[in-house]
Amino acid sequence: MIMKTKDMSELDVRARLEYAAQNSVDDLLLSLHTTKEGISETDFLENRELFGDNQIDIGKKKNPFIKFIMSFINPFTLILIGLALVSFTVDFVLAPVGEKDLTTALIIMVMVTISGLLEFIQESRSTNAADALTAMVKVTTLVKRNHKPAEEIDVGNVVVGDIIYLSAGDMIPADVRIIEAKDLFITQAALTGESEHIEKLADSVSKLDEQITTTENLAFMGSDVISGSAKVVVIAVGGDTIFGSISASVTEEPEKTSFEIGVDSVSMLLIRFMLVMVPIVLFINGFTKGDWPEAFMFGLSVAVGLTPEMLPMIVTTSLAKGAQAMSKEKTIVKNLSAIQNIGSMDILCTDKTGTLTQDEIILEYHLDVFGNENDQVLKHAFLNSYFQTGLKNLLDKSIINRTRELKAEHDSLKGLDVNYVKVDEVPFDFERRRMSVVVEDQNNKTQMITKGAVEEMLKICEFVQTGDTVVKLEGQVSKEILATVDDLNKRGMRVIAVAQKTNPSPVGQFGVKDENEMVLIGYLAFLDPPKESARPAINSLLELGVETKVLTGDNDIVTKAICDMIKIPTEVMVLGDDVENMSDDELSKIVEEVNVFAKLSPMQKARVVTMLRSNGHTVGFLGDGINDAPAMKAADIGISVDNAVDIAKESSEVILLEKDLGVLEKAIIEGRKTYANMIKYIKMTASSNFGNVFSVLVASAFLPFLPMQSLHLILLNLIYDITCIAIPWDNVDRDYLLKPRKWDATSIKDFMLIIGPTSSVFDITTYLLMFFVIAPQVVGAQFIHLTDPVQILHFIAVFQAGWFIESMVSQTLVIHMIRTEKVPFFQSTASAVLSLLSFISISIAIIIPYTPFGASIGMSGLPIYYYFWLLLTIIGYMLLVTVAKNFFIKKYGELL
C-alpha cells in the first residue's frame, strides 16, 4: 500500500525510516511527492510546510530571561548577594529605629548588578557575534529539483523529497535513503562515536537493523562521505533526523578547555582564601576593639573586597572581543574557547597546496610516456575528469579548462562531452590514490580510463602506448618513464599518470578489480607555484614562536622542490612508509627533528600530529581536504578555509576566509592579546586582594579603631571594578605576543605572595603617616590624648579618608604596573579607555572626602600637604613593585 505524504508526516522518525528502507525507490518517491528528477516547486513548498526546515539548534538555546538570570549566578555574585542579605538583616532589619541604614546593602547590589548586566550584555554580544560569524561559513549540498540541472544550495534549504548527489568530502545534510550508490563509504562518528568506514548500498532491506545507523540503504545527517558517490532522496530533516533527536536530548555542557579549568581553579583559590581570611579579620577586630557587630560588618566588607565578581565578565568580554577582532582579520572562530588555543599554538602543521602554493593549479604539459606533447593524453584525461561524479578538485578543473582552451585548434578535443556517455565509475580513495570512469563512444566502444598517482598507476599498467603501438611495460621503457617523471617533479611540478583499457567488465559489474592490465598512455604535469607571501609568512610565524611543518600526500620530489623554493629545510624528509614502520617512540623523536613529511595517508598525518601533542606541543593543523580531516580532529586546533570540503570545515574550530598564512598570523596575535588581558585581571585581582587583606590584618591588630569603615571598603571595591571593565580593551606589549601562551596557573600563587605585599608596605607607611602626623595636625592632638568624642570621630574620619584615597590610587596604578614587564607610562602605555577610567576612578576617590556624601559616610577633607606625602608614597610603591616584578620575572621567566 502506498502511503500518502500527509501520512508520512504523521509517522515518528523510526516508522518513516522503516518505510523508506523497506519499500522500493519508486514507492518511496511517490509517497514523498517527488521524482528522480527532483521535487517540483509546488511540492517543495508543501513538503517544507509539512516536514519543516532543515535547521537544528545544537543544544538547548536558553531564552533571554533565563540567560539574564544565569548571568547573576556564579560563585562570586552569589557570595555578594549573600553578603548583601546579611548587611540588609544587620543594618536594617535588626538595627534600632533611627539607625537603620541600607547604604552598604545597596552598594553591594549595585556591584552585583553591574557585574551581572555586563556579563549578560557581553554574553549576548558574543553569542550573536558567534552566530553571525558562523553564518558566514556556508555548507552546501548538490540538489536536483524540478527537472533542472543539479546545483549547490545551502543545506538549511534542503526539504524532504529533495534529490541529492553525494561525493567524497560531502557531509550528509539530512536523513536519506540511498537511490543509487557506487563504492559509497561513509563514517558516522558524529552519531555513533565509531570512526570506521561503513559501506552503504541502494537495495531495499526486509527490516531495519536493531542499531538503525547500520541499515545498509539509509544514511544520516552528520555522517561524512569518505569515498564513492551516491544519489539519495531526503526522508527527514532538522529535528526529525536522528542527529536532531540526539541534539535535542543533549543537556550537558561541552567539555571545558584547559583555560576554563584554569580560571575555575583560580576562582576557587580566591574563594578559599576569602573563607580563611575573613574569619581571622573578624576575630582580630572583635577581640581588639570589643565591638563585635562592627567587627562583623567589617569582616563582611573584607569578604566583598576579596570577591573578584568581575572575573566572569572580563573573561566573556575578552573572548567576545577577540572573536570580533579576528573576524576583521578574516578569521572565523566557531568556538570562542578556541581563541586561547590559537594563542598557545607553537607548531602549525599544514598541507602545502594552497597554503604555501598559489592554489591556482595550471596544466603545463600533457605528455606521452617519453615526454612529448600528446593530445590523446589530454583527451582521455578530460573524459575522466568531466564524467566523474566525485569530488572535482583543482586538477580536474585545470584539465577541463585546458581542454576547452585548446579544442578550437585540435579536432581530436572537440565534442568530447557529447560524443561520449558515462557508463560507470570507480571513485577515488586515498588507499588506491586513483579513480576510473567507464565511457562509451558513438560506436559502442567501451573504455575504462584511469588517472592517479604515478607510483600507483604503474602498479596496474602492464603495457605502454608508444605512438600507435602498444608494448610491454618493462625494463628500459619503465626506467625512461620514471626518469621523465622525476625530472618534472624536480621542477616543482605535480605529475599524474593516465591509462586506459578497452572493453572491460560488462555494464554494471565494473569495480576496482578491473583496474589491472591497463595501457599507460602518458602523464599530466601541473604547476602550482609557491606564493610570494609564503616565505615571509613562515618567518613571521617563527618570530611568534610557531614552527611550520609540512604534512602532505604529494610525493617527496615535488614537495622538496616547493619547500626549497620557500627555504623550508628539506635535508631530511620522512615519507609515509617510514612513518608506518616506526614505533611511537621512534616517531616521537623524528617529529621534533623533521619539518617536511611527504606521501602521507590521512591517518599518518593524524599520527604525526598526535605524536607532536604527546611531546607537549600545542598543535594546529591547517587543511581543506577530506584527507586532512583526521589530522584536524587530532590537533589541538583544527583550522580550515571557507572553500574547504564539508568534512574539513566540520572538523575545524577556526575557519580562514583566505587561505593564507598571513591571515593566520594575525589570528594568533589576537588570540594572545585575548589571553594576555584575561590573565592580567586574574593576577591583578589575586595580588591586590592578598595585599589588601595583609594590610587590614596589620591595621586591625595595632589600630585602636577600624582602618576603614565597611562601607568605605565596599565603595572602594565598586570604583575599582569600574576601572577593570576596560581591561579587555587594553594594549598588549609586542614582546609579549612573540611567545606562545599556554595556560599555566602554577605561578599565580607565587605572584600573589610576591607582588601582593608590596602594597601592604605602603599601606602601613600610610597608617603611620595618618595616625602620627596628618590626623594629629588636622585635629590638634595625638589620638591617645583625645577625650572629646567629636574630635575622636574627626581624627578617625581624617585617617580613614587618607587611607581610602591611598588605597584607591595605589590599587588603580598597580593595574598599570602589572599589565607590562616594561616601565609603565614611558615604555608601555595602557589603552586610552583604561587610562581614562583610571583617571576618573582616582579623581572620584580624591573628591569624595570633600563632599557632603563623604561626610555622611564618615570621611573628612584632607590638607593639601597630604598629597605631597601621597606622591612620595606612590613613587616609593611603584619603585618597590618594579623591584618585585623584576624578581618575579627572573624566577619565572615572565610576568603574566
Tab-separated table of C-alpha atoms in Angstrom, residues 170 463 526 529 690:
chain	number	residue	atom	x	y	z
A	170	ASP	CA	30.466	15.809	1.471
A	463	PHE	CA	51.502	-2.082	-21.235
A	526	PHE	CA	50.742	20.570	-13.236
A	529	PRO	CA	53.976	27.762	-7.892
A	690	PHE	CA	46.226	39.393	49.123
